[in-house]
């Protein structure tokens, strides 16, 4: 099947960094399943890359859910706190938190570089928005999620286990998976599930800038990792379907504390990408 039959009407979700990319794909799938989805991000106006929190929220509405844009810089703890205060005041519950926010354009500058060519500022970019931001959102969301027996999803990467892109990237993704494990340990006495998800190569708006060659194929080369055909890449909605599958699985607690490749969850739950396939293209 191409989607998940269970519905999420009456459920409330937050997806951080959902103006575009994987976050947008997740937000749209949650909305298509009937959830109310808070869409966070800095993009209130169109920039070099397409996408704003308002545009994503409107697409959620069109998909059958309810999209609520919330302009937020996830380096601003006060703004994040206001988000969850608003959710408690207006909805009284939170069922799903997806920690996805990440500065991909900034990180792309350092692909394939040895650590002595990656400046300390790149460390701060990766950890402030990409690790610390996940902790902060989870900190403020935890009381609501404990009440609902909800779900926390941290978007991570196989780079947590093997070399990928550069040293900073790998350490940051390892930190995300460690955060998942330790939050699950702390939440063991509750009904909250915490997982990391590992998408494969995802054809985001950033990668959609890669032009087709004379043969019509869109190839992207990652320095030191290989060349990949984006025709075989996952769409952002594939990861979204994994989140919906987890959110509607009454037995998801058995997965808590661990990282899960999106393609593995697709095979288990029976969903596919929007083209009907399960894409396993990944970095070597």
mmCIF file of C-alpha atoms in Angstrom:
data_model
loop_
_atom_site.group_PDB
_atom_site.id
_atom_site.type_symbol
_atom_site.label_atom_id
_atom_site.label_comp_id
_atom_site.label_asym_id
_atom_site.label_seq_id
_atom_site.Cartn_x
_atom_site.Cartn_y
_atom_site.Cartn_z
ATOM 1 C CA UNK A 1 0.000 0.000 0.000
ATOM 2 C CA UNK A 2 1.145 3.579 -0.568
ATOM 3 C CA UNK A 3 0.046 5.057 2.739
ATOM 4 C CA UNK A 4 -1.138 4.219 6.236
ATOM 5 C CA UNK A 5 -4.846 3.421 6.760
ATOM 6 C CA UNK A 6 -5.112 4.602 10.363
ATOM 7 C CA UNK A 7 -6.034 8.210 10.951
ATOM 8 C CA UNK A 8 -4.769 10.889 13.324
ATOM 9 C CA UNK A 9 -7.855 13.066 13.734
ATOM 10 C CA UNK A 10 -7.800 14.810 17.103
ATOM 11 C CA UNK A 11 -4.024 14.406 17.392
ATOM 12 C CA UNK A 12 -1.627 17.352 17.595
ATOM 13 C CA UNK A 13 1.904 17.309 16.167
ATOM 14 C CA UNK A 14 4.897 19.631 15.957
ATOM 15 C CA UNK A 15 7.395 19.344 13.117
ATOM 16 C CA UNK A 16 10.438 21.591 13.462
ATOM 17 C CA UNK A 17 12.129 22.944 10.363
ATOM 18 C CA UNK A 18 9.130 22.146 8.158
ATOM 19 C CA UNK A 19 9.290 24.963 5.612
ATOM 20 C CA UNK A 20 10.816 22.541 3.134
ATOM 21 C CA UNK A 21 12.702 19.277 2.799
ATOM 22 C CA UNK A 22 12.163 16.260 5.026
ATOM 23 C CA UNK A 23 10.330 18.351 7.614
ATOM 24 C CA UNK A 24 7.778 19.489 5.063
ATOM 25 C CA UNK A 25 7.281 15.931 3.840
ATOM 26 C CA UNK A 26 6.634 14.750 7.389
ATOM 27 C CA UNK A 27 4.240 17.603 8.122
ATOM 28 C CA UNK A 28 2.245 16.907 4.943
ATOM 29 C CA UNK A 29 1.873 13.203 5.716
ATOM 30 C CA UNK A 30 0.766 13.905 9.284
ATOM 31 C CA UNK A 31 -1.750 16.380 7.896
ATOM 32 C CA UNK A 32 -2.956 13.903 5.268
ATOM 33 C CA UNK A 33 -3.635 11.483 8.144
ATOM 34 C CA UNK A 34 -5.871 14.117 9.752
ATOM 35 C CA UNK A 35 -3.587 15.624 12.403
ATOM 36 C CA UNK A 36 -3.304 19.230 13.486
ATOM 37 C CA UNK A 37 0.314 20.096 12.672
ATOM 38 C CA UNK A 38 2.336 23.018 14.001
ATOM 39 C CA UNK A 39 4.905 23.921 11.356
ATOM 40 C CA UNK A 40 7.988 25.712 12.675
ATOM 41 C CA UNK A 41 10.866 27.398 10.909
ATOM 42 C CA UNK A 42 12.468 30.750 10.180
ATOM 43 C CA UNK A 43 11.129 31.027 6.635
ATOM 44 C CA UNK A 44 8.280 33.497 6.751
ATOM 45 C CA UNK A 45 9.057 34.838 3.266
ATOM 46 C CA UNK A 46 10.276 33.140 0.105
ATOM 47 C CA UNK A 47 14.064 32.867 -0.156
ATOM 48 C CA UNK A 48 16.534 31.279 -2.569
ATOM 49 C CA UNK A 49 14.956 27.907 -1.880
ATOM 50 C CA UNK A 50 11.170 27.542 -2.156
ATOM 51 C CA UNK A 51 9.093 27.071 0.961
ATOM 52 C CA UNK A 52 7.766 28.916 4.008
ATOM 53 C CA UNK A 53 6.000 27.807 7.166
ATOM 54 C CA UNK A 54 2.830 29.457 5.838
ATOM 55 C CA UNK A 55 2.978 27.594 2.518
ATOM 56 C CA UNK A 56 3.497 24.243 4.249
ATOM 57 C CA UNK A 57 0.585 24.938 6.603
ATOM 58 C CA UNK A 58 -1.647 25.744 3.628
ATOM 59 C CA UNK A 59 -0.675 22.463 1.938
ATOM 60 C CA UNK A 60 -1.512 20.583 5.146
ATOM 61 C CA UNK A 61 -4.976 22.159 5.080
ATOM 62 C CA UNK A 62 -5.394 21.073 1.470
ATOM 63 C CA UNK A 63 -4.298 17.529 2.373
ATOM 64 C CA UNK A 64 -7.074 17.212 4.935
ATOM 65 C CA UNK A 65 -5.350 18.188 8.156
ATOM 66 C CA UNK A 66 -4.965 21.493 9.943
ATOM 67 C CA UNK A 67 -1.709 23.366 9.461
ATOM 68 C CA UNK A 68 -0.607 26.042 11.907
ATOM 69 C CA UNK A 69 2.494 28.077 10.975
ATOM 70 C CA UNK A 70 4.765 29.203 13.786
ATOM 71 C CA UNK A 71 7.725 31.375 12.766
ATOM 72 C CA UNK A 72 10.528 30.395 15.090
ATOM 73 C CA UNK A 73 14.320 30.466 15.230
ATOM 74 C CA UNK A 74 15.195 27.301 17.143
ATOM 75 C CA UNK A 75 18.220 29.005 18.637
ATOM 76 C CA UNK A 76 15.762 31.152 20.618
ATOM 77 C CA UNK A 77 14.731 29.135 23.681
ATOM 78 C CA UNK A 78 12.067 31.672 24.672
ATOM 79 C CA UNK A 79 10.387 31.357 21.290
ATOM 80 C CA UNK A 80 10.383 27.555 21.572
ATOM 81 C CA UNK A 81 8.874 27.775 25.033
ATOM 82 C CA UNK A 82 6.119 30.049 23.691
ATOM 83 C CA UNK A 83 5.289 27.435 21.061
ATOM 84 C CA UNK A 84 4.529 24.747 23.608
ATOM 85 C CA UNK A 85 2.710 27.153 25.902
ATOM 86 C CA UNK A 86 0.486 28.021 22.931
ATOM 87 C CA UNK A 87 -0.175 24.345 22.238
ATOM 88 C CA UNK A 88 -1.185 23.690 25.839
ATOM 89 C CA UNK A 89 -3.413 26.749 25.955
ATOM 90 C CA UNK A 90 -5.163 26.235 22.619
ATOM 91 C CA UNK A 91 -5.193 22.431 22.301
ATOM 92 C CA UNK A 92 -4.385 20.972 25.710
ATOM 93 C CA UNK A 93 -2.412 18.092 24.231
ATOM 94 C CA UNK A 94 0.573 17.095 22.112
ATOM 95 C CA UNK A 95 0.900 13.668 20.535
ATOM 96 C CA UNK A 96 3.902 13.858 18.191
ATOM 97 C CA UNK A 97 7.101 15.903 18.220
ATOM 98 C CA UNK A 98 9.400 15.608 15.218
ATOM 99 C CA UNK A 99 12.816 17.172 15.772
ATOM 100 C CA UNK A 100 13.955 17.787 12.231
ATOM 101 C CA UNK A 101 15.347 21.334 12.092
ATOM 102 C CA UNK A 102 18.831 21.474 10.526
ATOM 103 C CA UNK A 103 20.791 24.001 8.494
ATOM 104 C CA UNK A 104 21.464 21.896 5.394
ATOM 105 C CA UNK A 105 22.645 24.754 3.123
ATOM 106 C CA UNK A 106 25.274 25.746 5.707
ATOM 107 C CA UNK A 107 26.397 22.160 6.202
ATOM 108 C CA UNK A 108 26.708 21.612 2.449
ATOM 109 C CA UNK A 109 29.678 23.998 2.343
ATOM 110 C CA UNK A 110 31.825 21.490 4.192
ATOM 111 C CA UNK A 111 30.985 18.250 2.368
ATOM 112 C CA UNK A 112 34.006 16.002 1.962
ATOM 113 C CA UNK A 113 36.365 18.260 3.897
ATOM 114 C CA UNK A 114 38.882 16.873 6.425
ATOM 115 C CA UNK A 115 38.351 18.181 9.940
ATOM 116 C CA UNK A 116 41.247 20.672 9.705
ATOM 117 C CA UNK A 117 39.423 22.424 6.845
ATOM 118 C CA UNK A 118 36.075 22.570 8.681
ATOM 119 C CA UNK A 119 36.101 25.649 10.952
ATOM 120 C CA UNK A 120 34.818 25.619 14.538
ATOM 121 C CA UNK A 121 31.858 27.727 13.378
ATOM 122 C CA UNK A 122 30.635 24.697 11.419
ATOM 123 C CA UNK A 123 30.568 22.730 14.673
ATOM 124 C CA UNK A 124 28.375 25.406 16.247
ATOM 125 C CA UNK A 125 26.033 25.461 13.236
ATOM 126 C CA UNK A 126 25.560 21.690 13.364
ATOM 127 C CA UNK A 127 25.126 21.413 17.113
ATOM 128 C CA UNK A 128 23.094 24.552 17.874
ATOM 129 C CA UNK A 129 20.497 23.797 15.196
ATOM 130 C CA UNK A 130 20.504 20.045 14.845
ATOM 131 C CA UNK A 131 21.319 18.733 18.331
ATOM 132 C CA UNK A 132 20.734 21.391 20.975
ATOM 133 C CA UNK A 133 17.519 22.457 19.242
ATOM 134 C CA UNK A 134 16.214 18.887 19.526
ATOM 135 C CA UNK A 135 16.970 18.858 23.236
ATOM 136 C CA UNK A 136 15.283 22.210 23.837
ATOM 137 C CA UNK A 137 12.093 21.300 21.967
ATOM 138 C CA UNK A 138 11.927 17.949 23.758
ATOM 139 C CA UNK A 139 12.474 19.666 27.121
ATOM 140 C CA UNK A 140 9.474 21.939 26.650
ATOM 141 C CA UNK A 141 7.328 19.264 24.976
ATOM 142 C CA UNK A 142 7.948 16.477 27.505
ATOM 143 C CA UNK A 143 5.150 17.299 30.014
ATOM 144 C CA UNK A 144 2.546 17.313 27.235
ATOM 145 C CA UNK A 145 3.896 14.132 25.656
ATOM 146 C CA UNK A 146 3.992 12.298 28.980
ATOM 147 C CA UNK A 147 0.318 13.157 29.476
ATOM 148 C CA UNK A 148 -0.614 11.789 26.028
ATOM 149 C CA UNK A 149 1.806 8.851 25.869
ATOM 150 C CA UNK A 150 3.132 10.442 22.713
ATOM 151 C CA UNK A 151 5.958 10.042 20.236
ATOM 152 C CA UNK A 152 9.277 11.872 19.764
ATOM 153 C CA UNK A 153 11.044 11.399 16.433
ATOM 154 C CA UNK A 154 14.588 12.696 15.990
ATOM 155 C CA UNK A 155 15.726 12.896 12.373
ATOM 156 C CA UNK A 156 19.220 11.456 12.232
ATOM 157 C CA UNK A 157 21.373 9.633 9.684
ATOM 158 C CA UNK A 158 23.531 6.544 9.090
ATOM 159 C CA UNK A 159 26.358 9.053 9.609
ATOM 160 C CA UNK A 160 25.865 8.295 13.307
ATOM 161 C CA UNK A 161 27.448 4.881 12.671
ATOM 162 C CA UNK A 162 29.873 5.378 9.801
ATOM 163 C CA UNK A 163 31.868 8.136 8.150
ATOM 164 C CA UNK A 164 29.701 10.487 6.115
ATOM 165 C CA UNK A 165 30.341 14.026 4.815
ATOM 166 C CA UNK A 166 32.834 15.163 7.491
ATOM 167 C CA UNK A 167 33.771 14.662 11.134
ATOM 168 C CA UNK A 168 31.395 17.337 12.451
ATOM 169 C CA UNK A 169 28.411 15.803 10.663
ATOM 170 C CA UNK A 170 29.117 12.349 12.042
ATOM 171 C CA UNK A 171 29.621 13.526 15.608
ATOM 172 C CA UNK A 172 26.406 15.576 15.471
ATOM 173 C CA UNK A 173 24.344 12.633 14.203
ATOM 174 C CA UNK A 174 25.923 10.351 16.802
ATOM 175 C CA UNK A 175 24.847 12.885 19.413
ATOM 176 C CA UNK A 176 21.268 12.803 18.084
ATOM 177 C CA UNK A 177 21.132 9.020 18.407
ATOM 178 C CA UNK A 178 22.651 9.180 21.887
ATOM 179 C CA UNK A 179 20.047 11.783 22.819
ATOM 180 C CA UNK A 180 17.341 9.414 21.585
ATOM 181 C CA UNK A 181 18.686 6.549 23.694
ATOM 182 C CA UNK A 182 19.060 8.628 26.835
ATOM 183 C CA UNK A 183 15.674 10.323 26.542
ATOM 184 C CA UNK A 184 14.114 6.886 26.123
ATOM 185 C CA UNK A 185 15.918 5.746 29.281
ATOM 186 C CA UNK A 186 14.511 8.695 31.234
ATOM 187 C CA UNK A 187 11.025 8.083 29.804
ATOM 188 C CA UNK A 188 11.032 4.338 30.495
ATOM 189 C CA UNK A 189 8.392 4.716 33.194
ATOM 190 C CA UNK A 190 6.009 6.509 30.821
ATOM 191 C CA UNK A 191 4.201 5.588 27.610
ATOM 192 C CA UNK A 192 6.307 7.965 25.491
ATOM 193 C CA UNK A 193 8.239 6.448 22.584
ATOM 194 C CA UNK A 194 11.470 8.086 21.367
ATOM 195 C CA UNK A 195 13.144 7.005 18.117
ATOM 196 C CA UNK A 196 15.685 8.230 15.608
ATOM 197 C CA UNK A 197 14.920 7.903 11.904
ATOM 198 C CA UNK A 198 17.536 7.427 9.206
ATOM 199 C CA UNK A 199 16.328 8.579 5.781
ATOM 200 C CA UNK A 200 18.431 7.647 2.773
ATOM 201 C CA UNK A 201 19.320 10.175 0.093
ATOM 202 C CA UNK A 202 16.305 12.493 -0.105
ATOM 203 C CA UNK A 203 15.477 14.632 -3.131
ATOM 204 C CA UNK A 204 14.915 17.872 -1.242
ATOM 205 C CA UNK A 205 14.546 21.330 -2.744
ATOM 206 C CA UNK A 206 18.310 21.784 -2.306
ATOM 207 C CA UNK A 207 19.089 18.684 -4.376
ATOM 208 C CA UNK A 208 16.414 19.607 -6.895
ATOM 209 C CA UNK A 209 18.776 22.402 -7.957
ATOM 210 C CA UNK A 210 20.975 19.670 -9.488
ATOM 211 C CA UNK A 211 20.280 19.844 -13.256
ATOM 212 C CA UNK A 212 19.654 16.869 -15.496
ATOM 213 C CA UNK A 213 22.448 15.780 -17.809
ATOM 214 C CA UNK A 214 22.138 15.157 -21.528
ATOM 215 C CA UNK A 215 20.867 11.660 -20.728
ATOM 216 C CA UNK A 216 18.105 13.090 -18.551
ATOM 217 C CA UNK A 217 19.588 11.730 -15.339
ATOM 218 C CA UNK A 218 20.190 13.945 -12.323
ATOM 219 C CA UNK A 219 23.429 12.829 -10.739
ATOM 220 C CA UNK A 220 24.894 14.208 -7.536
ATOM 221 C CA UNK A 221 28.462 13.576 -6.424
ATOM 222 C CA UNK A 222 29.262 13.629 -2.723
ATOM 223 C CA UNK A 223 33.002 14.189 -2.318
ATOM 224 C CA UNK A 224 34.693 11.007 -1.175
ATOM 225 C CA UNK A 225 31.408 9.066 -1.101
ATOM 226 C CA UNK A 226 30.376 8.492 -4.692
ATOM 227 C CA UNK A 227 27.935 9.595 -7.382
ATOM 228 C CA UNK A 228 24.217 8.944 -6.948
ATOM 229 C CA UNK A 229 21.252 9.001 -9.325
ATOM 230 C CA UNK A 230 18.572 11.231 -7.823
ATOM 231 C CA UNK A 231 15.975 9.323 -9.796
ATOM 232 C CA UNK A 232 16.391 6.641 -7.144
ATOM 233 C CA UNK A 233 16.311 9.034 -4.187
ATOM 234 C CA UNK A 234 13.581 9.062 -1.566
ATOM 235 C CA UNK A 235 11.056 11.871 -1.520
ATOM 236 C CA UNK A 236 10.545 13.836 1.714
ATOM 237 C CA UNK A 237 7.106 12.241 2.097
ATOM 238 C CA UNK A 238 8.618 8.758 2.448
ATOM 239 C CA UNK A 239 10.006 9.723 5.862
ATOM 240 C CA UNK A 240 6.635 11.314 6.629
ATOM 241 C CA UNK A 241 4.925 7.991 6.052
ATOM 242 C CA UNK A 242 7.322 6.370 8.491
ATOM 243 C CA UNK A 243 6.332 8.923 11.135
ATOM 244 C CA UNK A 244 2.624 8.290 10.522
ATOM 245 C CA UNK A 245 3.184 4.534 10.741
ATOM 246 C CA UNK A 246 4.863 4.951 14.126
ATOM 247 C CA UNK A 247 2.258 7.426 15.366
ATOM 248 C CA UNK A 248 -0.547 4.965 14.576
ATOM 249 C CA UNK A 249 1.221 1.844 15.894
ATOM 250 C CA UNK A 250 -0.071 0.806 19.310
ATOM 251 C CA UNK A 251 3.014 -1.385 19.716
ATOM 252 C CA UNK A 252 5.621 1.261 18.916
ATOM 253 C CA UNK A 253 7.098 1.195 22.445
ATOM 254 C CA UNK A 254 9.132 -1.842 21.427
ATOM 255 C CA UNK A 255 11.143 0.471 19.158
ATOM 256 C CA UNK A 256 11.972 3.152 21.738
ATOM 257 C CA UNK A 257 15.531 4.355 22.179
ATOM 258 C CA UNK A 258 16.782 3.060 18.832
ATOM 259 C CA UNK A 259 17.529 4.368 15.325
ATOM 260 C CA UNK A 260 15.470 2.971 12.446
ATOM 261 C CA UNK A 261 16.190 3.233 8.699
ATOM 262 C CA UNK A 262 13.102 4.564 6.952
ATOM 263 C CA UNK A 263 13.239 1.823 4.297
ATOM 264 C CA UNK A 264 13.221 -0.863 7.014
ATOM 265 C CA UNK A 265 10.071 0.632 8.512
ATOM 266 C CA UNK A 266 8.485 0.749 5.045
ATOM 267 C CA UNK A 267 9.025 -2.972 4.627
ATOM 268 C CA UNK A 268 7.668 -3.718 8.100
ATOM 269 C CA UNK A 269 4.593 -1.469 7.987
ATOM 270 C CA UNK A 270 3.828 -1.904 4.291
ATOM 271 C CA UNK A 271 4.015 1.673 3.033
ATOM 272 C CA UNK A 272 5.876 2.947 -0.021
ATOM 273 C CA UNK A 273 7.154 6.228 -1.367
ATOM 274 C CA UNK A 274 4.777 8.307 -3.479
ATOM 275 C CA UNK A 275 5.891 6.463 -6.635
ATOM 276 C CA UNK A 276 4.975 3.099 -5.135
ATOM 277 C CA UNK A 277 8.550 2.015 -4.517
ATOM 278 C CA UNK A 278 10.740 1.493 -1.457
ATOM 279 C CA UNK A 279 13.950 3.367 -2.209
ATOM 280 C CA UNK A 280 17.071 2.059 -0.532
ATOM 281 C CA UNK A 281 19.657 4.282 -2.219
ATOM 282 C CA UNK A 282 22.054 5.245 0.532
ATOM 283 C CA UNK A 283 25.562 6.452 0.902
ATOM 284 C CA UNK A 284 28.195 3.685 0.967
#
